[in-house]
Tab-separated table of C-alpha atoms in Angstrom:
chain	number	residue	atom	x	y	z
A	1	MET	CA	5.685	28.700	-13.168
A	2	GLY	CA	2.857	30.589	-14.892
A	3	PHE	CA	2.063	32.738	-11.857
A	4	LEU	CA	5.744	33.642	-11.331
A	5	SER	CA	6.164	34.664	-14.992
A	6	VAL	CA	3.086	36.880	-14.881
A	7	PHE	CA	4.248	38.433	-11.613
A	8	LEU	CA	7.729	39.198	-13.040
A	9	LEU	CA	6.197	40.706	-16.189
A	10	LEU	CA	3.989	42.966	-14.062
A	11	ILE	CA	6.995	44.135	-12.049
A	12	LEU	CA	8.967	44.797	-15.247
A	13	ALA	CA	6.046	46.748	-16.741
A	14	ALA	CA	5.726	48.784	-13.537
A	15	LEU	CA	9.450	49.626	-13.582
A	16	ILE	CA	9.278	50.711	-17.233
A	17	ALA	CA	6.238	52.866	-16.470
A	18	VAL	CA	8.066	54.515	-13.544
A	19	VAL	CA	11.100	55.304	-15.724
A	20	ILE	CA	8.904	56.792	-18.453
A	21	LEU	CA	7.004	58.889	-15.898
A	22	LEU	CA	10.263	60.155	-14.386
A	23	VAL	CA	11.652	61.183	-17.776
A	24	VAL	CA	8.442	62.867	-18.920
A	25	GLY	CA	7.993	64.458	-15.492
A	26	SER	CA	11.511	65.902	-15.458
A	27	ILE	CA	11.065	67.375	-18.951
A	28	TYR	CA	7.710	68.854	-17.924
A	29	PHE	CA	9.135	70.223	-14.661
A	30	ASP	CA	12.120	71.803	-16.421
A	31	ALA	CA	9.946	73.310	-19.163
A	32	THR	CA	7.379	74.786	-16.777
A	33	ASN	CA	9.803	76.034	-14.123
A	34	SER	CA	12.488	77.646	-16.274
A	35	GLU	CA	12.448	81.345	-15.607
A	36	ILE	CA	11.501	83.586	-18.515
A	37	PRO	CA	12.741	87.188	-18.374
A	38	PRO	CA	10.191	90.014	-18.364
A	39	GLY	CA	9.346	91.388	-21.788
A	40	VAL	CA	9.326	88.078	-23.649
A	41	GLU	CA	6.261	88.178	-25.862
A	42	GLN	CA	6.115	84.444	-26.569
A	43	PRO	CA	7.184	82.579	-23.399
A	44	VAL	CA	5.384	79.423	-24.532
A	45	LYS	CA	7.510	79.270	-27.692
A	46	LEU	CA	10.676	79.678	-25.622
A	47	ARG	CA	9.573	76.937	-23.204
A	48	ILE	CA	8.800	74.556	-26.090
A	49	GLN	CA	12.219	75.193	-27.610
A	50	HIS	CA	13.791	74.680	-24.213
A	51	ALA	CA	11.952	71.406	-23.585
A	52	THR	CA	12.764	69.923	-26.981
A	53	MET	CA	16.454	70.771	-26.551
A	54	ILE	CA	16.802	72.315	-30.009
A	55	GLY	CA	18.623	75.024	-28.156
A	56	THR	CA	18.629	75.735	-24.462
A	57	ALA	CA	18.151	79.293	-23.306
A	58	VAL	CA	19.749	79.827	-19.922
A	59	LEU	CA	18.055	82.850	-18.435
A	60	PRO	CA	19.268	85.019	-15.559
A	61	LYS	CA	17.014	85.154	-12.501
A	62	SER	CA	17.018	88.868	-11.759
A	63	PRO	CA	14.889	91.189	-13.901
A	64	SER	CA	16.535	93.753	-16.151
A	65	ALA	CA	15.425	97.327	-16.811
A	66	GLY	CA	16.482	97.172	-20.468
A	67	GLY	CA	17.580	94.506	-22.872
A	68	ARG	CA	20.087	92.010	-21.533
A	69	LYS	CA	23.343	90.922	-23.074
A	70	GLY	CA	23.136	87.748	-25.125
A	71	ILE	CA	25.612	84.919	-25.636
A	72	VAL	CA	25.275	82.345	-28.409
A	73	PHE	CA	27.406	79.399	-27.271
A	74	PHE	CA	28.721	76.519	-29.403
A	75	HIS	CA	29.963	73.453	-27.499
A	76	GLY	CA	33.252	71.726	-28.169
A	77	GLY	CA	33.890	68.064	-28.791
A	78	GLY	CA	35.806	67.849	-32.050
A	79	TRP	CA	32.590	68.116	-34.084
A	80	VAL	CA	31.834	64.466	-33.195
A	81	LYS	CA	30.829	64.584	-29.530
A	82	GLY	CA	29.718	67.081	-26.928
A	83	SER	CA	26.226	68.475	-26.552
A	84	ILE	CA	24.067	71.061	-24.875
A	85	GLU	CA	23.976	68.797	-21.826
A	86	THR	CA	27.776	68.445	-21.522
A	87	HIS	CA	28.185	72.235	-21.463
A	88	ASP	CA	25.062	73.121	-19.489
A	89	GLN	CA	26.896	74.007	-16.259
A	90	LEU	CA	29.332	76.234	-18.162
A	91	CYS	CA	26.465	78.061	-19.884
A	92	ARG	CA	24.639	78.515	-16.590
A	93	TYR	CA	27.835	79.932	-15.082
A	94	PHE	CA	28.210	82.396	-17.980
A	95	SER	CA	24.582	83.447	-17.570
A	96	LYS	CA	24.847	83.955	-13.836
A	97	GLU	CA	28.181	85.758	-13.793
A	98	SER	CA	27.534	88.034	-16.779
A	99	GLU	CA	23.782	88.572	-16.277
A	100	SER	CA	23.268	87.428	-19.864
A	101	VAL	CA	20.806	85.252	-21.718
A	102	VAL	CA	22.776	82.285	-23.042
A	103	MET	CA	21.572	80.276	-26.015
A	104	SER	CA	23.498	77.020	-26.295
A	105	VAL	CA	23.306	75.617	-29.815
A	106	GLY	CA	22.947	71.878	-30.345
A	107	TYR	CA	24.413	71.504	-33.818
A	108	ARG	CA	24.441	68.227	-35.740
A	109	LEU	CA	27.573	66.126	-35.266
A	110	ALA	CA	29.929	64.218	-37.548
A	111	PRO	CA	30.355	61.587	-38.873
A	112	GLU	CA	26.620	61.331	-39.536
A	113	HIS	CA	26.532	64.926	-40.769
A	114	LYS	CA	29.393	66.074	-42.965
A	115	TYR	CA	30.893	69.544	-43.225
A	116	PRO	CA	29.434	72.230	-43.477
A	117	VAL	CA	26.323	71.008	-41.614
A	118	ALA	CA	27.575	72.035	-38.138
A	119	HIS	CA	28.613	75.467	-39.435
A	120	ASN	CA	25.273	75.966	-41.179
A	121	ASP	CA	23.357	74.947	-38.039
A	122	CYS	CA	25.337	77.437	-35.943
A	123	LEU	CA	24.971	80.198	-38.533
A	124	THR	CA	21.217	79.633	-38.756
A	125	ALA	CA	20.797	79.587	-34.961
A	126	THR	CA	22.861	82.759	-34.529
A	127	THR	CA	21.008	84.593	-37.299
A	128	HIS	CA	17.672	83.604	-35.790
A	129	PHE	CA	18.769	84.690	-32.304
A	130	LEU	CA	19.971	88.058	-33.612
A	131	GLU	CA	16.706	88.631	-35.472
A	132	ALA	CA	14.558	87.526	-32.504
A	133	ALA	CA	16.753	88.878	-29.696
A	134	GLU	CA	14.196	91.389	-28.456
A	135	GLU	CA	11.588	88.616	-28.131
A	136	HIS	CA	13.922	86.986	-25.590
A	137	GLY	CA	14.614	90.218	-23.683
A	138	VAL	CA	18.031	90.687	-25.287
A	139	ASP	CA	19.473	93.901	-26.716
A	140	PRO	CA	20.403	92.955	-30.335
A	141	GLY	CA	23.477	95.197	-30.147
A	142	GLN	CA	24.800	93.296	-27.111
A	143	VAL	CA	25.059	89.764	-28.541
A	144	ILE	CA	28.337	87.856	-28.664
A	145	VAL	CA	29.261	84.407	-29.945
A	146	ALA	CA	31.391	82.041	-27.888
A	147	GLY	CA	32.628	78.486	-27.994
A	148	ASP	CA	35.262	76.103	-26.761
A	149	SER	CA	37.495	73.865	-28.865
A	150	ALA	CA	35.526	72.968	-32.022
A	151	GLY	CA	32.845	75.373	-30.789
A	152	GLY	CA	35.471	78.124	-30.807
A	153	ASN	CA	36.147	77.314	-34.441
A	154	LEU	CA	32.421	77.516	-35.191
A	155	ALA	CA	32.132	80.822	-33.304
A	156	ALA	CA	34.984	82.329	-35.338
A	157	ALA	CA	33.494	81.049	-38.613
A	158	VAL	CA	30.024	82.377	-37.735
A	159	CYS	CA	31.494	85.738	-36.769
A	160	GLN	CA	33.297	85.963	-40.123
A	161	ALA	CA	30.202	84.895	-42.044
A	162	LEU	CA	28.035	87.524	-40.367
A	163	ALA	CA	30.593	90.363	-40.480
A	164	GLY	CA	29.358	91.878	-43.722
A	165	ARG	CA	25.809	90.605	-43.818
A	166	PRO	CA	23.284	93.443	-44.117
A	167	GLY	CA	19.914	93.471	-42.401
A	168	ILE	CA	20.860	91.854	-39.097
A	169	PRO	CA	22.466	93.385	-36.000
A	170	LYS	CA	26.244	93.178	-35.772
A	171	LEU	CA	27.827	90.832	-33.263
A	172	ARG	CA	29.468	92.722	-30.413
A	173	ALA	CA	32.347	90.288	-29.810
A	174	GLU	CA	33.516	86.715	-29.932
A	175	ILE	CA	34.965	84.635	-27.108
A	176	LEU	CA	37.088	81.730	-28.288
A	177	ILE	CA	38.106	79.236	-25.602
A	178	TYR	CA	41.079	77.129	-26.838
A	179	PRO	CA	39.677	77.187	-30.399
A	180	LEU	CA	40.753	74.966	-33.265
A	181	LEU	CA	41.547	77.625	-35.841
A	182	GLN	CA	44.291	76.237	-37.996
A	183	GLY	CA	45.709	72.981	-39.233
A	184	ILE	CA	49.161	71.901	-38.142
A	185	ASP	CA	51.791	74.367	-39.310
A	186	PHE	CA	55.142	74.050	-37.555
A	187	ASN	CA	56.561	77.172	-39.215
A	188	LEU	CA	54.523	79.689	-37.241
A	189	PRO	CA	56.470	82.034	-34.915
A	190	SER	CA	54.519	80.927	-31.834
A	191	TYR	CA	55.407	77.285	-32.495
A	192	GLN	CA	59.064	78.091	-33.177
A	193	GLN	CA	59.375	80.177	-29.979
A	194	ASN	CA	57.675	77.675	-27.718
């Protein structure tokens, strides 16, 4: 019985070690093989941010003569679920089809973090991206905010908050994908007509 127990513990330890190596290896592989556009002065900083998933920069593969367009994306999920990972394919699609650098923001979720934490996280990330856009190969005058569902609400709120703020580049546009913009009001013309 003693030999069998030791043998099973060794197998369990080996399996745990393999899982840890796979996770660490995949993070390392992703961080070292993500493509950084030409002109980025601090690629190591961008790779560290990418690997820690504070925000994921999805970068187009082809080089650009000038600054690229930028998209700051806020995921949906009713402010309680959703993440950078759940919207990764969508962000990669946006990047590929629009030849833009996409920064997907991983804001803190409710109920652990009450309002206005998610809004403040998104506002801070957008402000930072606008101020550091050139470091990421992005033209500061070509940055838009976008989001779906609750992310659309956050994109609209961020756009309003930054509209009159001096000292940072203006947002070019906002893309709101089925946003949550208003509480239930059955007296609106669109509700009455439909």
